[in-house]
Amino acid sequence: MAILWFKAFHIFFVIAWFAGIFYLPRLFVYHADATENSVKETFKIMQRRLWWFVLPFAVLTAITGIGMLHLYGSAWVAASGWLHAKLTLVVLIYIYYGYLFKVMKQFERDENQRSAKFYRFLNEAPVLVLLAIVILVIVKPF
C-alpha cells in the first residue's frame, strides 16, 4: 500500500515541477524580447519566484522516486532496463533545471546574449524528454 502513496505523490510532484519547467523558458522568451527596463525587471521577479516555487517539487520528486526504488528493491531495479533509460532521462531533466537557474541568473545580471528563438527551442525540448519518460514508464519497452 505504501508504494501506491509514493506513486501518487511522485506523479503529483512531477506534474507540479514540470509546470514550472515548461513555463520558465517561456518567460525567458518574453524577457529576451522585452525592451523596457520595467518589463525586464518584472520578468526577473517572475522568473526567480517561479524557479524557487517549483524547486521543492523537484526535491520531492527525487525523494518519492528514491523511496519507490527502495520499496521495489534492488533486484527489481537491476532487472528493469526501461528504468535505467528513464533514470538517465531524469538526470538530464535535473541538469536542464540547473541550466534554467544559470540562465535566470544571466537575465538577473542583464547578461543575456541569446535570442527569443533560442528560448523557444529550450522551452520545447523537455516536452520530448517527458514523452519518452512516460512511454518508458507505461510501455516498459525493454
mmCIF file of C-alpha atoms in Angstrom:
data_model
loop_
_atom_site.group_PDB
_atom_site.id
_atom_site.type_symbol
_atom_site.label_atom_id
_atom_site.label_comp_id
_atom_site.label_asym_id
_atom_site.label_seq_id
_atom_site.Cartn_x
_atom_site.Cartn_y
_atom_site.Cartn_z
ATOM 1 C CA MET A 1 0.000 0.000 0.000
ATOM 2 C CA ALA A 2 2.890 2.389 0.737
ATOM 3 C CA ILE A 3 4.092 2.099 -2.848
ATOM 4 C CA LEU A 4 0.764 3.460 -4.114
ATOM 5 C CA TRP A 5 1.093 6.526 -1.890
ATOM 6 C CA PHE A 6 4.635 7.067 -3.141
ATOM 7 C CA LYS A 7 3.427 6.751 -6.752
ATOM 8 C CA ALA A 8 0.536 9.165 -6.228
ATOM 9 C CA PHE A 9 2.707 11.812 -4.633
ATOM 10 C CA HIS A 10 5.521 11.214 -7.119
ATOM 11 C CA ILE A 11 3.180 11.837 -10.057
ATOM 12 C CA PHE A 12 1.788 14.967 -8.393
ATOM 13 C CA PHE A 13 5.276 16.370 -7.699
ATOM 14 C CA VAL A 14 6.412 15.606 -11.258
ATOM 15 C CA ILE A 15 3.392 17.441 -12.694
ATOM 16 C CA ALA A 16 3.935 20.463 -10.445
ATOM 17 C CA TRP A 17 7.664 20.556 -11.228
ATOM 18 C CA PHE A 18 7.114 20.236 -14.972
ATOM 19 C CA ALA A 19 4.602 23.074 -14.915
ATOM 20 C CA GLY A 20 7.500 25.272 -13.860
ATOM 21 C CA ILE A 21 9.906 23.628 -16.288
ATOM 22 C CA PHE A 22 7.520 24.407 -19.142
ATOM 23 C CA TYR A 23 6.735 27.971 -18.074
ATOM 24 C CA LEU A 24 10.150 29.301 -17.020
ATOM 25 C CA PRO A 25 11.723 29.145 -20.502
ATOM 26 C CA ARG A 26 8.559 30.762 -21.879
ATOM 27 C CA LEU A 27 9.281 33.676 -19.532
ATOM 28 C CA PHE A 28 12.803 33.729 -20.964
ATOM 29 C CA VAL A 29 11.293 34.073 -24.470
ATOM 30 C CA TYR A 30 9.300 37.123 -23.421
ATOM 31 C CA HIS A 31 12.193 38.529 -21.398
ATOM 32 C CA ALA A 32 14.589 38.220 -24.361
ATOM 33 C CA ASP A 33 12.115 40.198 -26.492
ATOM 34 C CA ALA A 34 11.464 42.871 -23.841
ATOM 35 C CA THR A 35 12.877 46.329 -24.433
ATOM 36 C CA GLU A 36 11.578 48.359 -21.483
ATOM 37 C CA ASN A 37 13.521 48.140 -18.225
ATOM 38 C CA SER A 38 10.373 47.986 -16.099
ATOM 39 C CA VAL A 39 9.154 44.974 -18.075
ATOM 40 C CA LYS A 40 12.555 43.297 -17.781
ATOM 41 C CA GLU A 41 12.522 43.843 -14.014
ATOM 42 C CA THR A 42 9.062 42.277 -13.794
ATOM 43 C CA PHE A 43 10.286 39.227 -15.712
ATOM 44 C CA LYS A 44 13.265 38.913 -13.364
ATOM 45 C CA ILE A 45 10.908 38.757 -10.387
ATOM 46 C CA MET A 46 8.567 36.277 -12.092
ATOM 47 C CA GLN A 47 11.454 34.010 -13.141
ATOM 48 C CA ARG A 48 13.048 33.976 -9.701
ATOM 49 C CA ARG A 49 9.773 33.330 -7.894
ATOM 50 C CA LEU A 50 8.799 30.541 -10.287
ATOM 51 C CA TRP A 51 12.183 28.782 -10.093
ATOM 52 C CA TRP A 52 12.155 28.803 -6.282
ATOM 53 C CA PHE A 53 8.465 27.866 -6.132
ATOM 54 C CA VAL A 54 8.974 24.664 -8.131
ATOM 55 C CA LEU A 55 12.306 23.726 -6.509
ATOM 56 C CA PRO A 56 10.581 21.877 -3.623
ATOM 57 C CA PHE A 57 8.633 19.865 -6.207
ATOM 58 C CA ALA A 58 11.917 18.870 -7.874
ATOM 59 C CA VAL A 59 13.285 17.758 -4.499
ATOM 60 C CA LEU A 60 10.095 15.897 -3.568
ATOM 61 C CA THR A 61 10.056 14.224 -6.987
ATOM 62 C CA ALA A 62 13.515 12.836 -6.239
ATOM 63 C CA ILE A 63 12.613 11.800 -2.686
ATOM 64 C CA THR A 64 9.473 9.935 -3.704
ATOM 65 C CA GLY A 65 11.262 8.365 -6.687
ATOM 66 C CA ILE A 66 14.088 7.110 -4.489
ATOM 67 C CA GLY A 67 11.504 5.898 -1.994
ATOM 68 C CA MET A 68 9.805 3.830 -4.681
ATOM 69 C CA LEU A 69 13.129 2.371 -5.819
ATOM 70 C CA HIS A 70 13.786 1.340 -2.233
ATOM 71 C CA LEU A 71 10.347 -0.217 -1.825
ATOM 72 C CA TYR A 72 10.609 -2.149 -5.094
ATOM 73 C CA GLY A 73 14.037 -3.430 -4.140
ATOM 74 C CA SER A 74 17.409 -3.745 -5.823
ATOM 75 C CA ALA A 75 16.567 -6.955 -7.712
ATOM 76 C CA TRP A 76 13.622 -5.278 -9.436
ATOM 77 C CA VAL A 77 15.720 -2.188 -10.201
ATOM 78 C CA ALA A 78 18.525 -4.306 -11.678
ATOM 79 C CA ALA A 79 16.103 -6.261 -13.872
ATOM 80 C CA SER A 80 14.239 -3.198 -15.224
ATOM 81 C CA GLY A 81 16.097 -1.986 -18.311
ATOM 82 C CA TRP A 82 13.424 0.583 -19.086
ATOM 83 C CA LEU A 83 14.023 2.076 -15.637
ATOM 84 C CA HIS A 84 17.710 2.655 -16.353
ATOM 85 C CA ALA A 85 16.769 4.567 -19.508
ATOM 86 C CA LYS A 86 14.156 6.545 -17.586
ATOM 87 C CA LEU A 87 16.614 7.431 -14.822
ATOM 88 C CA THR A 88 19.100 8.643 -17.427
ATOM 89 C CA LEU A 89 16.434 10.976 -18.822
ATOM 90 C CA VAL A 90 15.535 12.085 -15.302
ATOM 91 C CA VAL A 91 19.161 13.029 -14.645
ATOM 92 C CA LEU A 92 19.102 15.043 -17.875
ATOM 93 C CA ILE A 93 15.987 16.877 -16.681
ATOM 94 C CA TYR A 94 17.685 17.783 -13.402
ATOM 95 C CA ILE A 95 20.682 19.081 -15.369
ATOM 96 C CA TYR A 96 18.253 21.044 -17.559
ATOM 97 C CA TYR A 97 16.615 22.517 -14.449
ATOM 98 C CA GLY A 98 20.049 23.566 -13.198
ATOM 99 C CA TYR A 99 20.727 25.169 -16.573
ATOM 100 C CA LEU A 100 17.481 27.138 -16.241
ATOM 101 C CA PHE A 101 18.855 28.508 -12.967
ATOM 102 C CA LYS A 102 22.038 29.581 -14.753
ATOM 103 C CA VAL A 103 20.030 31.314 -17.485
ATOM 104 C CA MET A 104 17.827 33.001 -14.893
ATOM 105 C CA LYS A 105 20.945 34.390 -13.191
ATOM 106 C CA GLN A 106 22.232 35.693 -16.531
ATOM 107 C CA PHE A 107 18.960 37.537 -17.046
ATOM 108 C CA GLU A 108 19.183 38.920 -13.486
ATOM 109 C CA ARG A 109 22.608 40.379 -14.307
ATOM 110 C CA ASP A 110 21.359 41.657 -17.702
ATOM 111 C CA GLU A 111 23.879 39.377 -19.419
ATOM 112 C CA ASN A 112 21.562 37.506 -21.757
ATOM 113 C CA GLN A 113 23.054 37.092 -25.217
ATOM 114 C CA ARG A 114 20.567 34.611 -26.670
ATOM 115 C CA SER A 115 17.550 35.265 -28.833
ATOM 116 C CA ALA A 116 13.917 34.574 -28.079
ATOM 117 C CA LYS A 117 14.108 31.859 -30.747
ATOM 118 C CA PHE A 118 16.754 30.012 -28.719
ATOM 119 C CA TYR A 119 14.488 30.108 -25.660
ATOM 120 C CA ARG A 120 11.557 28.814 -27.707
ATOM 121 C CA PHE A 121 13.626 25.733 -28.521
ATOM 122 C CA LEU A 122 14.716 25.485 -24.889
ATOM 123 C CA ASN A 123 11.045 25.663 -23.931
ATOM 124 C CA GLU A 124 10.036 22.796 -26.215
ATOM 125 C CA ALA A 125 12.910 20.365 -25.562
ATOM 126 C CA PRO A 126 11.646 18.994 -22.211
ATOM 127 C CA VAL A 127 8.326 18.043 -23.804
ATOM 128 C CA LEU A 128 10.096 15.340 -25.812
ATOM 129 C CA VAL A 129 12.012 14.116 -22.785
ATOM 130 C CA LEU A 130 8.791 13.926 -20.768
ATOM 131 C CA LEU A 131 7.109 11.986 -23.578
ATOM 132 C CA ALA A 132 9.987 9.498 -23.610
ATOM 133 C CA ILE A 133 9.785 9.103 -19.824
ATOM 134 C CA VAL A 134 6.031 8.474 -19.929
ATOM 135 C CA ILE A 135 6.451 5.886 -22.694
ATOM 136 C CA LEU A 136 9.219 4.125 -20.777
ATOM 137 C CA VAL A 137 7.152 4.021 -17.574
ATOM 138 C CA ILE A 138 3.884 2.897 -19.169
ATOM 139 C CA VAL A 139 5.011 0.704 -22.077
ATOM 140 C CA LYS A 140 8.240 -0.630 -20.490
ATOM 141 C CA PRO A 141 9.629 -1.497 -23.951
ATOM 142 C CA PHE A 142 12.658 -3.331 -22.549
#
